[in-house]
Amino acid sequence: MGFFDFFKKRKEDTDKESARESAKERLGTLVGSGRRLVYRIDEFEDRADLERKTEEIKKKIQQEALELFKTDADKIKIVVEEHNGYVIIITNINFE
Amino acid sequence: MAKVYVITSGKGGVGKTTLTANLGTIMASKGDKVALIDADIGMKNLDVVLGLENRIVYTSMDVVNGKVDVFDALVRHKQLKNLSLLPASQVATKEMISPDDMKKIVSQISEKFDYILIDCPAGIERGFRNAVAPAEEAIVVTTPELPAITDADRVIGLLENMNFEDSKIHLIINRFKPHMVRHGDMLTVDDIKSALSIDIIGIVPDSEDVIVATNKGVPLALMDGKDKMGKILEGIVLRLKGEEVPIPTLEELEEKQSWWKNFRNLFRRD
């Protein structure tokens, strides 16, 4: 039994030796073709128009929140951000 | 004016917080005035690694809400008086702070410190953007596994997109296991370097001492008898400061085991 175990162990070692090669090959496929490009919205939008529309959206959200929660305007914080080509609108309402 | 670094990774659990605490500790122990900012709002841990969790009175959320001044929220380290922490709230969410809020906080404390290290949360959403916004340079942390490396690649791409030059992005390979590389079971440093095309500023070997240090609430760099790890971390700090310190070789990183430990390992059942 011990004799065969010796060869079994050797086989396991041979399999192990390919772990790095396998990881290297997969890594090449995953990241090898250069960094993934991310387009920003301000790269292909009219910046002034974008800012005007952003302010318009913020005002509309603030108006809705004011009516809905009957709170003060300074307790509503709206931030419009661009995340990897997507527009994210974050609204914080402080009820304190 | 302080030099501002963000410690980021993309993937969680690669050791960002531990490295932030230890690099900050090394800098402070050499006489620099250091502020650590926990940007992982809602999942904060930097205070725990530093052993300062019982000293927190105010958080960055209180500063943003105008409740207190940023200097009132800073917590000084017990042993190193020139090391301070700006804690994060555990009950708030990352959406409650904006990148502009973070820039404002950093600009307020910048003149009083030599270095500011921002511990970035995992992910690439709001928390990441908050942490990166005030930083001049980025330290990307990865472990030698594919998911961590691919996430690091994604983060480097985002940093480049946010106008970080390649020379301002540094890579740390954490939890490196030299014996696995020697046996061909793990990617080598060169494999990772060529995949990410970014300069490596440090390689930190895997160590059980990190768990012991975290449990004790004492940064590894302050524990007695951890000279080897201390030197590795010190090397990273010196390289960040622009000094030419060679990165340890595979042999130098490998922990030499005592004959007794080797003998005992012969009888281990795992």
mmCIF file of N, CA and C in Angstrom, chain B residues 108-177:
data_model
loop_
_atom_site.group_PDB
_atom_site.id
_atom_site.type_symbol
_atom_site.label_atom_id
_atom_site.label_comp_id
_atom_site.label_asym_id
_atom_site.label_seq_id
_atom_site.Cartn_x
_atom_site.Cartn_y
_atom_site.Cartn_z
ATOM 1 N N GLN B 108 -9.029 70.312 5.187
ATOM 2 C CA GLN B 108 -9.026 70.932 6.525
ATOM 3 C C GLN B 108 -7.880 70.425 7.402
ATOM 4 N N ILE B 109 -7.507 69.163 7.236
ATOM 5 C CA ILE B 109 -6.467 68.609 8.121
ATOM 6 C C ILE B 109 -5.087 68.548 7.452
ATOM 7 N N SER B 110 -5.081 68.778 6.158
ATOM 8 C CA SER B 110 -3.859 68.595 5.369
ATOM 9 C C SER B 110 -2.632 69.329 5.918
ATOM 10 N N GLU B 111 -2.824 70.528 6.387
ATOM 11 C CA GLU B 111 -1.666 71.314 6.850
ATOM 12 C C GLU B 111 -1.049 70.802 8.139
ATOM 13 N N LYS B 112 -1.819 70.058 8.906
ATOM 14 C CA LYS B 112 -1.329 69.588 10.212
ATOM 15 C C LYS B 112 -0.606 68.234 10.139
ATOM 16 N N PHE B 113 -0.644 67.600 8.975
ATOM 17 C CA PHE B 113 -0.040 66.265 8.866
ATOM 18 C C PHE B 113 0.962 66.178 7.705
ATOM 19 N N ASP B 114 1.855 65.177 7.815
ATOM 20 C CA ASP B 114 2.794 64.910 6.718
ATOM 21 C C ASP B 114 2.187 63.918 5.731
ATOM 22 N N TYR B 115 1.436 62.967 6.285
ATOM 23 C CA TYR B 115 0.818 61.943 5.430
ATOM 24 C C TYR B 115 -0.631 61.689 5.861
ATOM 25 N N ILE B 116 -1.476 61.506 4.856
ATOM 26 C CA ILE B 116 -2.862 61.098 5.129
ATOM 27 C C ILE B 116 -3.109 59.819 4.327
ATOM 28 N N LEU B 117 -3.495 58.753 5.028
ATOM 29 C CA LEU B 117 -3.793 57.487 4.354
ATOM 30 C C LEU B 117 -5.292 57.220 4.461
ATOM 31 N N ILE B 118 -5.930 56.995 3.317
ATOM 32 C CA ILE B 118 -7.375 56.757 3.314
ATOM 33 C C ILE B 118 -7.638 55.277 3.036
ATOM 34 N N ASP B 119 -8.304 54.647 3.979
ATOM 35 C CA ASP B 119 -8.648 53.224 3.838
ATOM 36 C C ASP B 119 -9.953 53.128 3.043
ATOM 37 N N CYS B 120 -9.828 52.631 1.828
ATOM 38 C CA CYS B 120 -10.968 52.579 0.896
ATOM 39 C C CYS B 120 -11.814 51.318 1.129
ATOM 40 N N PRO B 121 -13.119 51.417 0.998
ATOM 41 C CA PRO B 121 -13.919 50.185 1.111
ATOM 42 C C PRO B 121 -13.783 49.328 -0.145
ATOM 43 N N ALA B 122 -14.222 48.094 -0.050
ATOM 44 C CA ALA B 122 -14.216 47.215 -1.224
ATOM 45 C C ALA B 122 -15.260 47.727 -2.213
ATOM 46 N N GLY B 123 -15.117 47.328 -3.453
ATOM 47 C CA GLY B 123 -16.090 47.742 -4.464
ATOM 48 C C GLY B 123 -15.630 48.956 -5.247
ATOM 49 N N ILE B 124 -16.422 49.328 -6.242
ATOM 50 C CA ILE B 124 -16.035 50.466 -7.082
ATOM 51 C C ILE B 124 -17.165 51.503 -7.133
ATOM 52 N N GLU B 125 -18.030 51.458 -6.118
ATOM 53 C CA GLU B 125 -19.168 52.376 -6.130
ATOM 54 C C GLU B 125 -18.847 53.656 -5.348
ATOM 55 N N ARG B 126 -19.839 54.176 -4.663
ATOM 56 C CA ARG B 126 -19.698 55.486 -4.018
ATOM 57 C C ARG B 126 -18.550 55.552 -3.012
ATOM 58 N N GLY B 127 -18.432 54.504 -2.196
ATOM 59 C CA GLY B 127 -17.382 54.485 -1.182
ATOM 60 C C GLY B 127 -16.002 54.608 -1.807
ATOM 61 N N PHE B 128 -15.813 53.929 -2.925
ATOM 62 C CA PHE B 128 -14.544 53.989 -3.663
ATOM 63 C C PHE B 128 -14.296 55.410 -4.154
ATOM 64 N N ARG B 129 -15.333 56.022 -4.728
ATOM 65 C CA ARG B 129 -15.201 57.378 -5.255
ATOM 66 C C ARG B 129 -14.930 58.394 -4.152
ATOM 67 N N ASN B 130 -15.574 58.200 -3.012
ATOM 68 C CA ASN B 130 -15.328 59.084 -1.863
ATOM 69 C C ASN B 130 -13.868 59.003 -1.423
ATOM 70 N N ALA B 131 -13.366 57.780 -1.344
ATOM 71 C CA ALA B 131 -11.999 57.569 -0.842
ATOM 72 C C ALA B 131 -10.953 58.076 -1.822
ATOM 73 N N VAL B 132 -11.214 57.904 -3.106
ATOM 74 C CA VAL B 132 -10.229 58.269 -4.122
ATOM 75 C C VAL B 132 -10.194 59.788 -4.370
ATOM 76 N N ALA B 133 -11.345 60.441 -4.231
ATOM 77 C CA ALA B 133 -11.470 61.869 -4.597
ATOM 78 C C ALA B 133 -10.353 62.771 -4.060
ATOM 79 N N PRO B 134 -9.992 62.689 -2.754
ATOM 80 C CA PRO B 134 -8.967 63.627 -2.269
ATOM 81 C C PRO B 134 -7.523 63.129 -2.442
ATOM 82 N N ALA B 135 -7.338 61.923 -2.974
ATOM 83 C CA ALA B 135 -5.993 61.314 -3.004
ATOM 84 C C ALA B 135 -5.152 61.775 -4.196
ATOM 85 N N GLU B 136 -3.842 61.900 -3.922
ATOM 86 C CA GLU B 136 -2.898 62.245 -4.995
ATOM 87 C C GLU B 136 -2.331 60.975 -5.608
ATOM 88 N N GLU B 137 -2.134 59.970 -4.743
ATOM 89 C CA GLU B 137 -1.553 58.712 -5.207
ATOM 90 C C GLU B 137 -2.372 57.547 -4.655
ATOM 91 N N ALA B 138 -2.300 56.420 -5.350
ATOM 92 C CA ALA B 138 -3.084 55.254 -4.931
ATOM 93 C C ALA B 138 -2.184 54.054 -4.691
ATOM 94 N N ILE B 139 -2.499 53.310 -3.655
ATOM 95 C CA ILE B 139 -1.820 52.041 -3.385
ATOM 96 C C ILE B 139 -2.863 50.953 -3.615
ATOM 97 N N VAL B 140 -2.635 50.146 -4.640
ATOM 98 C CA VAL B 140 -3.582 49.068 -4.951
ATOM 99 C C VAL B 140 -3.065 47.785 -4.308
ATOM 100 N N VAL B 141 -3.921 47.158 -3.512
ATOM 101 C CA VAL B 141 -3.524 45.936 -2.810
ATOM 102 C C VAL B 141 -4.181 44.740 -3.499
ATOM 103 N N THR B 142 -3.386 43.714 -3.743
ATOM 104 C CA THR B 142 -3.958 42.471 -4.270
ATOM 105 C C THR B 142 -3.315 41.285 -3.561
ATOM 106 N N THR B 143 -4.013 40.179 -3.581
ATOM 107 C CA THR B 143 -3.409 38.921 -3.135
ATOM 108 C C THR B 143 -3.098 38.137 -4.415
ATOM 109 N N PRO B 144 -2.321 37.061 -4.335
ATOM 110 C CA PRO B 144 -1.918 36.421 -5.591
ATOM 111 C C PRO B 144 -2.962 35.476 -6.204
ATOM 112 N N GLU B 145 -4.238 35.745 -5.989
ATOM 113 C CA GLU B 145 -5.267 34.896 -6.611
ATOM 114 C C GLU B 145 -5.979 35.650 -7.723
ATOM 115 N N LEU B 146 -6.511 34.880 -8.681
ATOM 116 C CA LEU B 146 -7.136 35.496 -9.864
ATOM 117 C C LEU B 146 -8.237 36.513 -9.550
ATOM 118 N N PRO B 147 -9.212 36.211 -8.663
ATOM 119 C CA PRO B 147 -10.266 37.207 -8.434
ATOM 120 C C PRO B 147 -9.725 38.542 -7.929
ATOM 121 N N ALA B 148 -8.739 38.486 -7.042
ATOM 122 C CA ALA B 148 -8.159 39.731 -6.499
ATOM 123 C C ALA B 148 -7.387 40.479 -7.576
ATOM 124 N N ILE B 149 -6.666 39.741 -8.414
ATOM 125 C CA ILE B 149 -5.855 40.399 -9.460
ATOM 126 C C ILE B 149 -6.757 41.030 -10.522
ATOM 127 N N THR B 150 -7.804 40.330 -10.921
ATOM 128 C CA THR B 150 -8.699 40.899 -11.943
ATOM 129 C C THR B 150 -9.435 42.132 -11.401
ATOM 130 N N ASP B 151 -9.802 42.097 -10.119
ATOM 131 C CA ASP B 151 -10.435 43.276 -9.513
ATOM 132 C C ASP B 151 -9.438 44.439 -9.410
ATOM 133 N N ALA B 152 -8.183 44.107 -9.102
ATOM 134 C CA ALA B 152 -7.141 45.147 -9.042
ATOM 135 C C ALA B 152 -6.975 45.781 -10.421
ATOM 136 N N ASP B 153 -7.033 44.965 -11.453
ATOM 137 C CA ASP B 153 -6.921 45.465 -12.823
ATOM 138 C C ASP B 153 -8.055 46.446 -13.133
ATOM 139 N N ARG B 154 -9.240 46.093 -12.686
ATOM 140 C CA ARG B 154 -10.420 46.956 -12.906
ATOM 141 C C ARG B 154 -10.240 48.291 -12.171
ATOM 142 N N VAL B 155 -9.752 48.204 -10.946
ATOM 143 C CA VAL B 155 -9.541 49.418 -10.143
ATOM 144 C C VAL B 155 -8.458 50.302 -10.770
ATOM 145 N N ILE B 156 -7.387 49.692 -11.253
ATOM 146 C CA ILE B 156 -6.315 50.477 -11.890
ATOM 147 C C ILE B 156 -6.881 51.202 -13.123
ATOM 148 N N GLY B 157 -7.721 50.503 -13.884
ATOM 149 C CA GLY B 157 -8.371 51.113 -15.044
ATOM 150 C C GLY B 157 -9.215 52.312 -14.640
ATOM 151 N N LEU B 158 -9.963 52.169 -13.548
ATOM 152 C CA LEU B 158 -10.804 53.278 -13.068
ATOM 153 C C LEU B 158 -9.953 54.448 -12.583
ATOM 154 N N LEU B 159 -8.850 54.123 -11.901
ATOM 155 C CA LEU B 159 -7.961 55.184 -11.407
ATOM 156 C C LEU B 159 -7.359 55.957 -12.588
ATOM 157 N N GLU B 160 -6.970 55.227 -13.620
ATOM 158 C CA GLU B 160 -6.417 55.889 -14.821
ATOM 159 C C GLU B 160 -7.479 56.783 -15.444
ATOM 160 N N ASN B 161 -8.707 56.281 -15.426
ATOM 161 C CA ASN B 161 -9.826 57.053 -15.960
ATOM 162 C C ASN B 161 -10.097 58.316 -15.145
ATOM 163 N N MET B 162 -9.716 58.258 -13.872
ATOM 164 C CA MET B 162 -9.895 59.424 -12.996
ATOM 165 C C MET B 162 -8.632 60.286 -13.007
ATOM 166 N N ASN B 163 -7.844 60.119 -14.041
ATOM 167 C CA ASN B 163 -6.636 60.927 -14.301
ATOM 168 C C ASN B 163 -5.455 60.665 -13.364
ATOM 169 N N PHE B 164 -5.384 59.492 -12.771
ATOM 170 C CA PHE B 164 -4.188 59.106 -12.006
ATOM 171 C C PHE B 164 -3.148 58.627 -13.028
ATOM 172 N N GLU B 165 -1.953 59.218 -12.979
ATOM 173 C CA GLU B 165 -0.896 58.736 -13.877
ATOM 174 C C GLU B 165 -0.398 57.395 -13.350
ATOM 175 N N ASP B 166 0.189 56.589 -14.260
ATOM 176 C CA ASP B 166 0.706 55.277 -13.847
ATOM 177 C C ASP B 166 1.746 55.392 -12.727
ATOM 178 N N SER B 167 2.532 56.471 -12.765
ATOM 179 C CA SER B 167 3.573 56.642 -11.740
ATOM 180 C C SER B 167 2.987 56.940 -10.356
ATOM 181 N N LYS B 168 1.685 57.255 -10.319
ATOM 182 C CA LYS B 168 1.022 57.575 -9.041
ATOM 183 C C LYS B 168 0.210 56.377 -8.520
ATOM 184 N N ILE B 169 0.299 55.264 -9.233
ATOM 185 C CA ILE B 169 -0.419 54.057 -8.788
ATOM 186 C C ILE B 169 0.633 53.001 -8.422
ATOM 187 N N HIS B 170 0.570 52.533 -7.184
ATOM 188 C CA HIS B 170 1.560 51.561 -6.699
ATOM 189 C C HIS B 170 0.852 50.265 -6.309
ATOM 190 N N LEU B 171 1.549 49.169 -6.511
ATOM 191 C CA LEU B 171 0.938 47.865 -6.231
ATOM 192 C C LEU B 171 1.616 47.172 -5.048
ATOM 193 N N ILE B 172 0.801 46.642 -4.144
ATOM 194 C CA ILE B 172 1.329 45.792 -3.059
ATOM 195 C C ILE B 172 0.718 44.404 -3.230
ATOM 196 N N ILE B 173 1.564 43.405 -3.265
ATOM 197 C CA ILE B 173 1.062 42.026 -3.287
ATOM 198 C C ILE B 173 1.077 41.539 -1.842
ATOM 199 N N ASN B 174 -0.108 41.276 -1.333
ATOM 200 C CA ASN B 174 -0.236 40.900 0.075
ATOM 201 C C ASN B 174 -0.494 39.390 0.199
ATOM 202 N N ARG B 175 -0.231 38.865 1.365
ATOM 203 C CA ARG B 175 -0.432 37.436 1.662
ATOM 204 C C ARG B 175 0.280 36.533 0.648
ATOM 205 N N PHE B 176 1.486 36.919 0.309
ATOM 206 C CA PHE B 176 2.279 36.154 -0.645
ATOM 207 C C PHE B 176 2.833 34.910 0.053
ATOM 208 N N LYS B 177 2.782 33.782 -0.653
ATOM 209 C CA LYS B 177 3.267 32.533 -0.062
ATOM 210 C C LYS B 177 4.448 32.012 -0.892
#
